[in-house]
XYZ file of C-alpha atoms in Angstrom:
654
model
C 160.920 110.727 -3.351
C 162.422 110.282 0.081
C 162.600 106.538 -0.365
C 164.477 106.953 -3.673
C 167.010 109.146 -1.908
C 167.415 106.605 0.863
C 168.201 103.741 -1.495
C 170.495 105.882 -3.589
C 172.760 106.114 -0.573
C 173.667 102.451 -1.017
C 176.106 103.428 -3.734
C 177.773 105.995 -1.502
C 179.885 105.277 1.538
C 178.377 103.388 4.420
C 179.579 106.196 6.693
C 177.185 108.769 5.247
C 174.167 106.506 5.547
C 175.040 105.476 9.066
C 175.628 109.047 10.242
C 172.250 110.078 8.880
C 170.467 107.241 10.679
C 172.307 107.612 13.951
C 170.578 110.916 14.616
C 167.456 108.929 15.440
C 169.012 107.428 18.550
C 170.380 108.497 21.873
C 174.134 108.092 21.694
C 175.743 105.537 23.976
C 179.516 105.178 24.528
C 179.656 102.212 22.183
C 177.745 104.056 19.497
C 180.244 106.897 19.644
C 183.108 104.418 19.195
C 181.310 102.962 16.226
C 180.896 106.347 14.606
C 184.611 107.156 14.907
C 185.479 103.769 13.460
C 183.238 104.427 10.491
C 185.075 107.661 9.742
C 188.167 105.551 9.057
C 186.068 103.380 6.785
C 185.290 106.408 4.648
C 188.950 106.525 3.598
C 188.944 105.438 -0.069
C 192.565 104.313 0.045
C 191.916 102.140 3.055
C 188.799 100.770 1.398
C 190.887 99.650 -1.566
C 193.335 97.861 0.723
C 190.650 95.582 2.151
C 188.272 95.305 -0.771
C 190.203 92.590 -2.587
C 191.673 90.678 0.356
C 192.255 87.021 -0.465
C 189.841 84.941 1.655
C 190.384 81.484 0.123
C 191.760 80.176 3.415
C 189.145 81.941 5.573
C 187.859 78.701 7.117
C 191.340 77.682 8.207
C 192.042 81.128 9.676
C 188.699 81.009 11.508
C 189.762 77.816 13.298
C 193.080 79.434 14.217
C 191.211 82.459 15.649
C 189.047 80.130 17.774
C 192.144 78.415 19.114
C 193.908 81.703 19.816
C 190.885 83.141 21.663
C 190.763 79.988 23.783
C 194.477 80.336 24.528
C 194.091 83.968 25.593
C 191.202 83.081 27.892
C 193.121 80.256 29.546
C 196.218 82.320 30.444
C 196.395 82.862 34.184
C 199.030 85.603 34.099
C 197.111 88.440 32.431
C 200.094 90.760 32.648
C 202.072 88.719 30.119
C 200.065 88.168 26.916
C 201.474 86.014 24.123
C 202.635 87.386 20.837
C 199.751 88.103 18.524
C 200.001 86.045 15.291
C 199.698 87.637 11.862
C 196.500 85.782 11.008
C 194.610 88.055 13.476
C 195.306 91.009 11.181
C 194.435 88.870 8.135
C 191.152 87.813 9.751
C 190.325 91.447 10.503
C 190.848 92.427 6.877
C 188.694 89.504 5.664
C 185.781 90.758 7.748
C 186.260 94.328 6.549
C 186.385 93.130 2.966
C 183.053 91.348 3.483
C 181.509 94.591 4.664
C 182.830 96.468 1.624
C 181.686 93.777 -0.810
C 178.180 93.643 0.632
C 177.565 96.976 -1.102
C 178.229 97.028 -4.811
C 178.751 100.100 -6.986
C 175.144 99.994 -8.273
C 173.794 100.414 -4.744
C 172.389 96.898 -4.408
C 172.701 95.345 -0.976
C 174.294 91.893 -1.235
C 173.539 90.961 2.372
C 170.855 88.331 2.476
C 171.512 87.142 -1.072
C 173.762 84.213 -0.192
C 173.030 82.295 2.979
C 176.506 80.739 3.082
C 178.207 84.144 2.844
C 175.940 85.632 5.504
C 176.474 82.717 7.885
C 180.254 82.995 7.555
C 180.155 86.752 8.160
C 177.955 86.481 11.263
C 180.057 83.653 12.684
C 183.161 85.732 12.034
C 181.631 88.679 13.888
C 181.026 86.417 16.884
C 184.667 85.293 16.738
C 185.819 88.913 16.746
C 183.593 89.529 19.755
C 185.171 86.639 21.643
C 188.634 87.783 20.628
C 187.900 91.335 21.825
C 186.708 89.997 25.160
C 189.807 87.856 25.523
C 192.132 90.774 24.705
C 190.237 92.953 27.145
C 191.397 90.847 30.071
C 194.956 92.156 29.601
C 196.099 95.509 31.001
C 196.359 98.657 28.935
C 199.860 99.323 27.569
C 200.814 95.687 27.198
C 202.108 94.369 23.905
C 198.578 93.103 23.055
C 197.082 96.619 23.206
C 197.553 97.426 19.481
C 195.855 94.155 18.550
C 192.997 94.928 20.932
C 192.540 98.313 19.292
C 192.574 96.714 15.857
C 189.952 94.019 16.558
C 187.846 96.567 18.491
C 187.712 98.793 15.424
C 186.771 95.801 13.262
C 184.030 94.824 15.704
C 182.710 98.386 15.771
C 182.612 98.512 11.982
C 180.843 95.168 11.877
C 178.305 96.315 14.478
C 177.653 99.563 12.615
C 177.081 97.536 9.468
C 174.756 95.065 11.229
C 172.897 97.871 12.948
C 172.178 99.443 9.596
C 171.174 96.109 8.114
C 168.910 95.462 11.070
C 167.243 98.807 10.506
C 166.884 98.120 6.799
C 165.292 94.773 7.484
C 162.871 96.290 9.992
C 161.960 99.282 7.845
C 162.994 98.596 4.265
C 161.872 94.948 4.101
C 158.485 95.797 5.546
C 157.993 98.758 3.183
C 158.992 96.664 0.192
C 156.790 93.757 1.206
C 153.777 96.018 1.738
C 154.311 97.653 -1.642
C 154.539 94.297 -3.378
C 151.631 92.598 -1.658
C 149.336 95.524 -0.935
C 149.184 94.351 2.664
C 149.564 96.558 5.695
C 151.213 96.000 9.041
C 147.657 95.886 10.356
C 146.877 92.626 8.586
C 146.920 89.363 10.461
C 149.888 87.100 9.768
C 149.396 84.938 6.737
C 151.075 81.709 5.743
C 153.335 81.330 2.781
C 153.155 78.538 0.252
C 155.440 76.373 2.318
C 153.088 76.575 5.275
C 155.435 78.675 7.403
C 153.957 81.541 9.336
C 154.531 85.074 8.120
C 154.744 88.013 10.458
C 153.040 91.422 10.295
C 154.393 92.953 7.108
C 157.464 90.680 6.950
C 158.298 87.484 5.166
C 159.568 84.517 7.142
C 162.936 84.897 5.382
C 163.287 88.527 6.474
C 162.440 87.616 10.065
C 164.998 84.818 10.017
C 167.682 87.278 8.854
C 166.671 89.729 11.563
C 167.057 86.964 14.108
C 170.565 86.108 12.948
C 171.623 89.764 12.998
C 170.101 90.356 16.429
C 171.785 87.269 17.846
C 175.170 88.437 16.557
C 174.759 91.966 17.920
C 173.584 90.842 21.355
C 176.277 88.182 21.641
C 178.911 90.780 20.721
C 177.835 93.107 23.517
C 175.768 95.485 21.400
C 172.330 94.601 22.815
C 171.558 98.265 23.593
C 172.077 99.400 19.991
C 170.139 96.415 18.685
C 167.194 97.061 20.990
C 167.176 100.773 20.179
C 166.888 100.102 16.460
C 164.188 97.504 16.988
C 162.183 99.659 19.421
C 162.158 102.740 17.199
C 161.206 100.788 14.071
C 158.445 98.813 15.707
C 157.065 101.773 17.608
C 156.833 103.697 14.330
C 155.052 100.726 12.767
C 152.646 100.562 15.691
C 151.953 104.291 15.459
C 151.061 103.754 11.829
C 148.818 100.848 12.775
C 146.942 102.926 15.349
C 146.561 105.755 12.858
C 144.926 103.366 10.419
C 142.277 102.513 13.026
C 141.324 106.232 12.977
C 141.841 106.501 16.718
C 143.478 109.808 17.605
C 144.860 110.926 20.914
C 142.693 113.841 22.049
C 143.383 116.056 25.088
C 141.168 115.452 28.114
C 139.796 119.000 27.898
C 138.524 118.430 24.352
C 136.948 115.083 25.221
C 135.024 116.673 28.077
C 133.617 119.306 25.700
C 132.488 116.809 23.060
C 128.853 116.401 22.121
C 127.378 112.995 22.824
C 127.390 111.836 19.196
C 131.031 112.784 18.658
C 132.108 111.181 21.929
C 130.300 107.954 21.095
C 132.021 107.940 17.702
C 135.438 108.325 19.342
C 134.587 105.604 21.864
C 133.696 103.260 18.994
C 137.054 103.964 17.340
C 138.811 103.373 20.659
C 137.007 100.052 21.123
C 137.974 98.920 17.627
C 141.579 99.868 18.337
C 141.670 97.965 21.635
C 140.096 94.908 20.010
C 142.631 95.154 17.198
C 145.460 95.274 19.712
C 144.058 92.309 21.640
C 143.365 90.023 18.689
C 145.997 90.999 16.107
C 148.587 93.621 16.890
C 149.874 92.511 20.295
C 149.927 88.752 19.552
C 151.648 89.371 16.212
C 154.108 91.795 17.768
C 155.001 89.307 20.463
C 155.472 86.579 17.852
C 157.825 88.870 15.951
C 159.795 89.708 19.120
C 160.124 86.060 20.022
C 161.239 85.131 16.514
C 163.827 87.909 16.181
C 165.183 87.439 19.706
C 164.664 83.694 19.945
C 168.044 83.315 21.660
C 167.261 86.015 24.221
C 163.861 85.501 25.844
C 164.445 88.207 28.435
C 165.159 90.805 25.749
C 162.100 89.710 23.776
C 159.847 90.038 26.818
C 161.270 93.433 27.722
C 160.954 94.870 24.212
C 157.363 93.723 23.857
C 156.468 94.983 27.320
C 157.933 98.430 26.609
C 156.164 98.704 23.273
C 152.836 97.472 24.648
C 153.081 99.820 27.611
C 153.648 102.841 25.363
C 150.554 101.941 23.349
C 148.449 101.097 26.391
C 149.236 104.435 28.040
C 147.663 106.213 25.052
C 144.592 103.989 25.251
C 144.175 104.387 29.005
C 144.487 108.171 28.862
C 141.328 108.099 26.781
C 139.582 105.957 29.420
C 140.466 108.437 32.151
C 139.080 111.279 30.055
C 135.821 109.494 29.230
C 134.955 108.624 32.836
C 135.352 112.304 33.723
C 132.721 113.436 31.211
C 129.189 114.277 32.293
C 127.380 111.039 33.059
C 123.983 109.916 31.771
C 122.262 106.541 31.802
C 122.420 106.343 27.993
C 126.216 106.022 28.121
C 126.045 102.706 29.992
C 126.293 100.476 26.945
C 129.313 102.282 25.494
C 130.972 101.927 28.885
C 130.175 98.220 28.911
C 131.714 97.860 25.453
C 134.835 99.603 26.743
C 134.873 97.345 29.810
C 134.663 94.211 27.665
C 137.363 95.492 25.314
C 139.740 96.057 28.244
C 138.836 92.694 29.743
C 139.694 90.953 26.465
C 142.925 92.945 26.198
C 143.939 91.782 29.685
C 143.312 88.172 28.653
C 145.371 88.764 25.510
C 148.262 90.184 27.563
C 148.027 87.200 29.916
C 148.216 84.780 26.999
C 150.924 86.753 25.212
C 153.182 87.249 28.210
C 152.334 84.029 30.048
C 153.823 84.183 33.544
C 156.459 86.763 32.729
C 157.159 89.362 35.375
C 157.057 92.084 32.726
C 153.321 91.541 32.214
C 152.529 92.410 35.825
C 152.651 96.173 35.407
C 150.755 96.069 32.120
C 148.037 93.926 33.650
C 147.859 96.131 36.725
C 147.329 99.296 34.667
C 144.740 97.659 32.432
C 142.873 96.161 35.380
C 142.764 99.519 37.149
C 141.348 101.186 34.026
C 138.809 98.398 33.543
C 137.694 98.786 37.166
C 137.294 102.556 36.710
C 134.996 101.912 33.779
C 133.128 99.275 35.804
C 132.639 101.664 38.711
C 131.338 104.339 36.329
C 128.922 101.760 34.862
C 127.492 101.110 38.339
C 126.828 104.822 38.767
C 125.174 104.943 35.341
C 122.872 102.038 36.149
C 121.808 103.773 39.328
C 121.156 106.874 37.240
C 118.466 104.789 35.526
C 116.935 103.894 38.894
C 117.058 107.538 39.970
C 115.412 108.645 36.732
C 112.591 106.134 37.320
C 112.013 107.431 40.830
C 112.299 111.025 39.643
C 109.768 110.780 36.799
C 106.784 112.547 38.361
C 104.867 113.570 35.240
C 101.254 114.520 36.047
C 99.762 114.046 32.588
C 98.028 110.669 32.136
C 98.595 108.794 28.899
C 95.387 108.979 26.804
C 93.362 105.788 26.771
C 95.443 104.056 29.415
C 98.097 103.127 26.822
C 101.683 102.115 27.540
C 103.560 104.945 29.222
C 106.731 106.252 27.485
C 108.641 105.633 30.726
C 107.711 101.942 30.544
C 108.954 101.643 26.988
C 112.179 103.482 27.762
C 113.010 101.528 30.921
C 112.159 98.091 29.525
C 114.003 98.696 26.250
C 116.962 99.874 28.324
C 116.800 96.796 30.570
C 116.338 94.493 27.587
C 119.543 95.858 26.079
C 121.249 95.576 29.463
C 120.282 91.897 29.495
C 122.571 91.333 26.520
C 125.436 92.373 28.821
C 124.187 90.387 31.823
C 127.433 88.446 32.347
C 129.509 91.611 32.130
C 127.148 93.524 34.412
C 127.147 90.665 36.895
C 130.951 90.756 36.967
C 130.854 94.522 37.478
C 128.274 94.408 40.268
C 130.073 91.559 42.000
C 133.269 93.605 41.943
C 131.497 96.768 43.084
C 128.864 95.274 45.403
C 129.854 97.573 48.283
C 129.484 100.621 46.044
C 126.130 99.319 44.789
C 124.869 98.840 48.342
C 125.882 102.379 49.272
C 124.080 103.819 46.235
C 120.879 101.848 46.760
C 118.252 103.825 48.642
C 115.499 101.199 48.454
C 114.658 98.424 50.843
C 113.598 96.176 47.991
C 117.170 95.070 47.287
C 117.252 92.863 50.389
C 113.820 91.390 49.692
C 114.836 90.711 46.087
C 117.991 89.054 47.390
C 115.831 86.781 49.543
C 113.467 86.047 46.635
C 116.303 84.958 44.364
C 117.821 82.806 47.098
C 114.425 81.197 47.734
C 114.319 80.181 44.072
C 117.633 78.360 44.487
C 118.807 78.267 48.122
C 122.102 76.600 47.211
C 123.081 79.327 44.766
C 124.212 82.798 45.866
C 122.060 85.643 44.606
C 123.416 87.325 41.504
C 124.087 90.982 42.198
C 122.890 92.217 38.822
C 119.688 90.157 39.102
C 118.918 92.019 42.309
C 119.525 95.397 40.667
C 117.514 94.412 37.594
C 114.493 93.336 39.647
C 114.831 96.455 41.784
C 114.656 98.614 38.655
C 111.495 96.808 37.455
C 109.864 97.185 40.859
C 110.742 100.880 40.952
C 109.053 101.173 37.568
C 106.043 99.288 38.950
C 105.786 101.679 41.904
C 105.971 104.660 39.577
C 103.257 103.220 37.301
C 100.975 102.593 40.255
C 101.374 106.232 41.222
C 100.636 107.321 37.647
C 97.542 105.110 37.519
C 95.958 107.291 40.221
C 95.924 110.158 37.735
C 92.932 108.433 36.097
C 89.617 109.177 37.770
C 87.938 106.118 36.338
C 89.007 103.027 38.358
C 88.456 100.813 35.313
C 90.841 102.905 33.256
C 93.436 102.670 36.022
C 93.401 98.908 35.679
C 93.556 99.099 31.890
C 96.634 101.310 32.260
C 98.250 98.931 34.747
C 97.312 95.946 32.618
C 98.768 97.481 29.454
C 102.037 98.397 31.103
C 102.283 95.190 33.130
C 101.708 93.093 30.027
C 104.378 95.053 28.136
C 106.877 94.429 30.939
C 106.109 90.704 30.868
C 106.477 90.567 27.091
C 109.879 92.226 27.241
C 111.049 89.788 29.918
C 109.679 86.705 28.195
C 111.031 87.824 24.825
C 114.603 87.909 26.123
C 116.267 84.677 27.178
C 118.917 86.651 29.058
C 116.369 88.619 31.086
C 114.237 85.570 31.851
C 117.336 83.845 33.178
C 118.077 86.892 35.309
C 114.693 87.148 37.023
C 113.871 83.430 37.149
C 110.610 81.586 36.496
C 109.266 82.096 40.024
C 109.519 85.873 39.859
C 108.039 85.888 36.350
C 105.030 83.824 37.445
C 104.530 86.171 40.389
C 104.461 89.159 38.030
C 102.018 87.328 35.735
C 99.691 86.800 38.694
C 99.756 90.527 39.425
C 98.772 91.354 35.829
C 95.967 88.804 35.915
C 94.691 90.458 39.069
C 94.569 93.787 37.204
C 92.385 92.032 34.653
C 90.031 90.712 37.346
C 89.846 94.082 39.038
C 89.014 95.792 35.763
C 86.305 93.279 34.980
C 84.788 93.675 38.438
C 84.845 97.493 38.286
C 83.281 97.711 34.821
C 81.261 94.660 33.995
C 80.408 93.621 37.506
C 78.441 96.858 37.929
C 76.770 96.335 34.570
C 75.653 92.843 35.495
C 74.050 94.213 38.642
C 71.612 96.025 36.351
C 70.213 92.763 35.058
C 70.218 90.847 38.286
C 66.963 88.950 38.973
C 66.505 90.437 42.426
C 63.342 92.554 42.753
C 61.914 91.362 39.444
C 59.283 89.233 41.186
C 56.831 90.229 43.897
C 54.755 87.543 45.555
C 55.760 85.070 42.862
C 54.746 87.334 39.984
C 56.997 89.280 37.594
C 56.940 92.980 38.480
C 57.096 94.707 35.089
C 58.170 98.195 36.251
C 61.329 96.741 37.810
C 62.078 94.681 34.710
C 61.640 97.736 32.512
C 63.899 99.784 34.766
C 66.570 97.126 34.682
C 66.518 96.952 30.873
C 66.657 100.749 30.752
C 69.566 100.991 33.168
C 71.436 98.213 31.375
C 71.075 99.972 28.041
C 72.258 103.306 29.418
C 75.219 101.875 31.294
C 76.310 99.602 28.443
C 76.161 102.448 25.937
C 78.181 104.670 28.262
C 80.773 101.923 28.827
C 81.034 101.271 25.122
C 81.293 104.933 24.245
C 84.032 105.460 26.801
C 86.036 102.275 26.495
C 86.075 102.284 22.701
C 88.491 105.200 23.066
C 90.708 103.261 25.424
C 93.762 101.552 24.001
C 95.050 98.028 24.461
C 98.175 97.816 22.305
C 98.792 94.120 22.583
C 96.472 92.263 20.214
C 96.532 89.125 22.325
C 95.571 91.010 25.491
C 92.887 92.853 23.528
C 91.447 89.557 22.351
C 91.652 88.049 25.849
C 89.759 91.008 27.309
C 87.001 90.866 24.705
C 86.590 87.118 25.115
C 86.458 87.351 28.903
C 83.959 90.234 28.781
C 81.741 88.374 26.332
C 82.002 85.250 28.445
C 80.581 87.123 31.434
C 78.124 89.568 29.862
C 76.534 87.586 27.017
C 75.310 84.580 29.044
C 73.927 86.853 31.774
C 72.165 89.145 29.283
C 70.842 86.235 27.248
C 69.442 84.655 30.433
C 67.794 87.905 31.563
C 66.399 88.540 28.097
C 65.049 85.020 27.734
C 63.452 85.111 31.194
C 61.710 88.503 31.051
C 61.189 89.670 27.451
C 57.810 87.871 27.276
C 56.477 90.112 30.027
C 57.022 93.273 28.025
C 54.373 94.430 25.583
C 55.143 93.687 21.995
C 55.884 96.231 19.300
C 57.445 99.609 19.882
C 57.182 99.371 23.662
C 59.290 96.213 23.667
C 61.881 97.845 21.432
C 62.019 100.785 23.818
C 63.446 98.531 26.526
C 65.034 95.736 24.551
C 67.372 97.788 22.374
C 70.001 95.056 21.901
C 70.002 91.404 21.109
C 72.751 89.187 22.463
C 74.473 89.288 19.088
C 74.448 93.102 19.160
C 76.124 93.137 22.558
C 78.796 90.722 21.345
C 79.459 92.784 18.223
C 79.814 95.983 20.226
C 82.207 94.342 22.674
C 84.403 93.566 19.669
C 84.758 97.322 19.144
C 86.310 97.978 22.542
C 89.941 99.007 23.195
C 90.931 100.012 19.673
C 91.003 103.758 20.364
C 88.110 104.446 17.958
C 85.219 106.406 19.532
C 82.954 105.639 16.556
C 83.181 101.847 16.796
C 79.573 101.370 17.997
C 79.101 98.366 15.804
C 75.935 97.558 13.849
C 72.852 96.266 15.562
C 71.401 93.060 14.257
C 67.753 93.197 13.316
């Protein structure tokens, strides 16, 4: 409804429309002059005197005006101006008649319909501007003063007209284009059928007209009014664009009270908005500025800088609020997303503004905000290290399975590996802060380890922190392993968790690059040692039961010792199987490796003992009393280990 009212004003006087629009701007001296000039234009009788002025010789008069302006400028004695010819008044009326004719009785705007007419009008406005400047060199009260007043009024009317047209092009053309095409100012520029680039919400033709109007206004000394109209229109458009991204400016106090889920949602909207600004809105806005003010690069740079700064201030206020919220390690990845978004926005500003001085302040503010986020990210990463050191739970995980802390830390570090380049940049920038926060001596040793892998390459700061976090986890797991009374179960626990850590590292290209092959092989050796220690603690003691020592006395088999060894073997094996069937090895490959290695040690030894001494036991029930298992039975029962099932005793072969 409001838009219908706005366009209906076209049929009324230009004065009413202009007065309504002028309330949007701060009034400058020139704007006040323009307003008073427009009041004269509202005079119907005067309008009729200029509406039908004969302009058939307009080109000839234009040349005469150029010559007269040159003559005025070349006069040395400014106190004695020449007589003003009649064609100056005629030229003034021709321009005023053009303004009147641009608006027909049906309210249709004729400006922009005929390129030849528009070009003549704009060139005429520039001539009036030159003529006004030339008259202005003469003192007040001279015989040229009335002519100066006359051309000044004409220029003011022309500027008021162009100002309104400029506003219409910025607001009306965009609204109309969006209605017709269904596109929004948020859309990337498209290309028309002729291959020329379109601008956000505007056709190439509309932008070209804006450029011609802007050039005329600036050249005529009305740059302030021109820039005001442009700034207000584009800032409104940008506000609309930001609103469409669903990012809202929220007071710091409310952000600090937000629950985690709501805050993360707002951060995601903020990130999308910043990315939108970096990839679409700012580049397109700068292209529009440069196209409209192609003859005035300084004005273009200043307008874009002012607009971008107003938007960036809103975005950075959010950053300041977020870094003041309560910190937790889980927020790290949202912070890293924010850091990357700001980093990309800085690159976009650098590309958009090139080496312009106006970009310096924008870049400085963005860089400072990015660094605040980076510093907060360092604190968050150290929160992870502190949480590892602070996890002092005294309840052992049943069956020696993977500890929840191991899963949490390695999943966290795996995700951090995706951001390894960003985190490296952050830790390089904040290496002094990182050193002050580190309370472990392992950082320096890790630094040396990484340098030893490649002496010619400086140690990556994030690699050091990553390895430190894994080693802190390792120290914590070693402490937790002592909660198990059974030494064998301790090694199962360490093996499970160590293998999980290795899998996470090997499964991520980014993490493997961080730690390096040398460090990974070192960790693999440690896990293999857990395996050996477990095998020695469990199966080494079992094999002692069937050792051949003491089985012969004076060259003869001593049956009581043989019987005792079979009896002890059976009891110990059954106890091991009963216990270790409830233990858990989550990784199927590790489970298979353990079973194979156990069988490879136990089966040959048992088969040898059985083959050597079974003949010395009496046959029948007495033999079965001591020889309860065949080699195949032992192998089958070993297959039931480490699956967490206490009933997996297997079936004896008969």
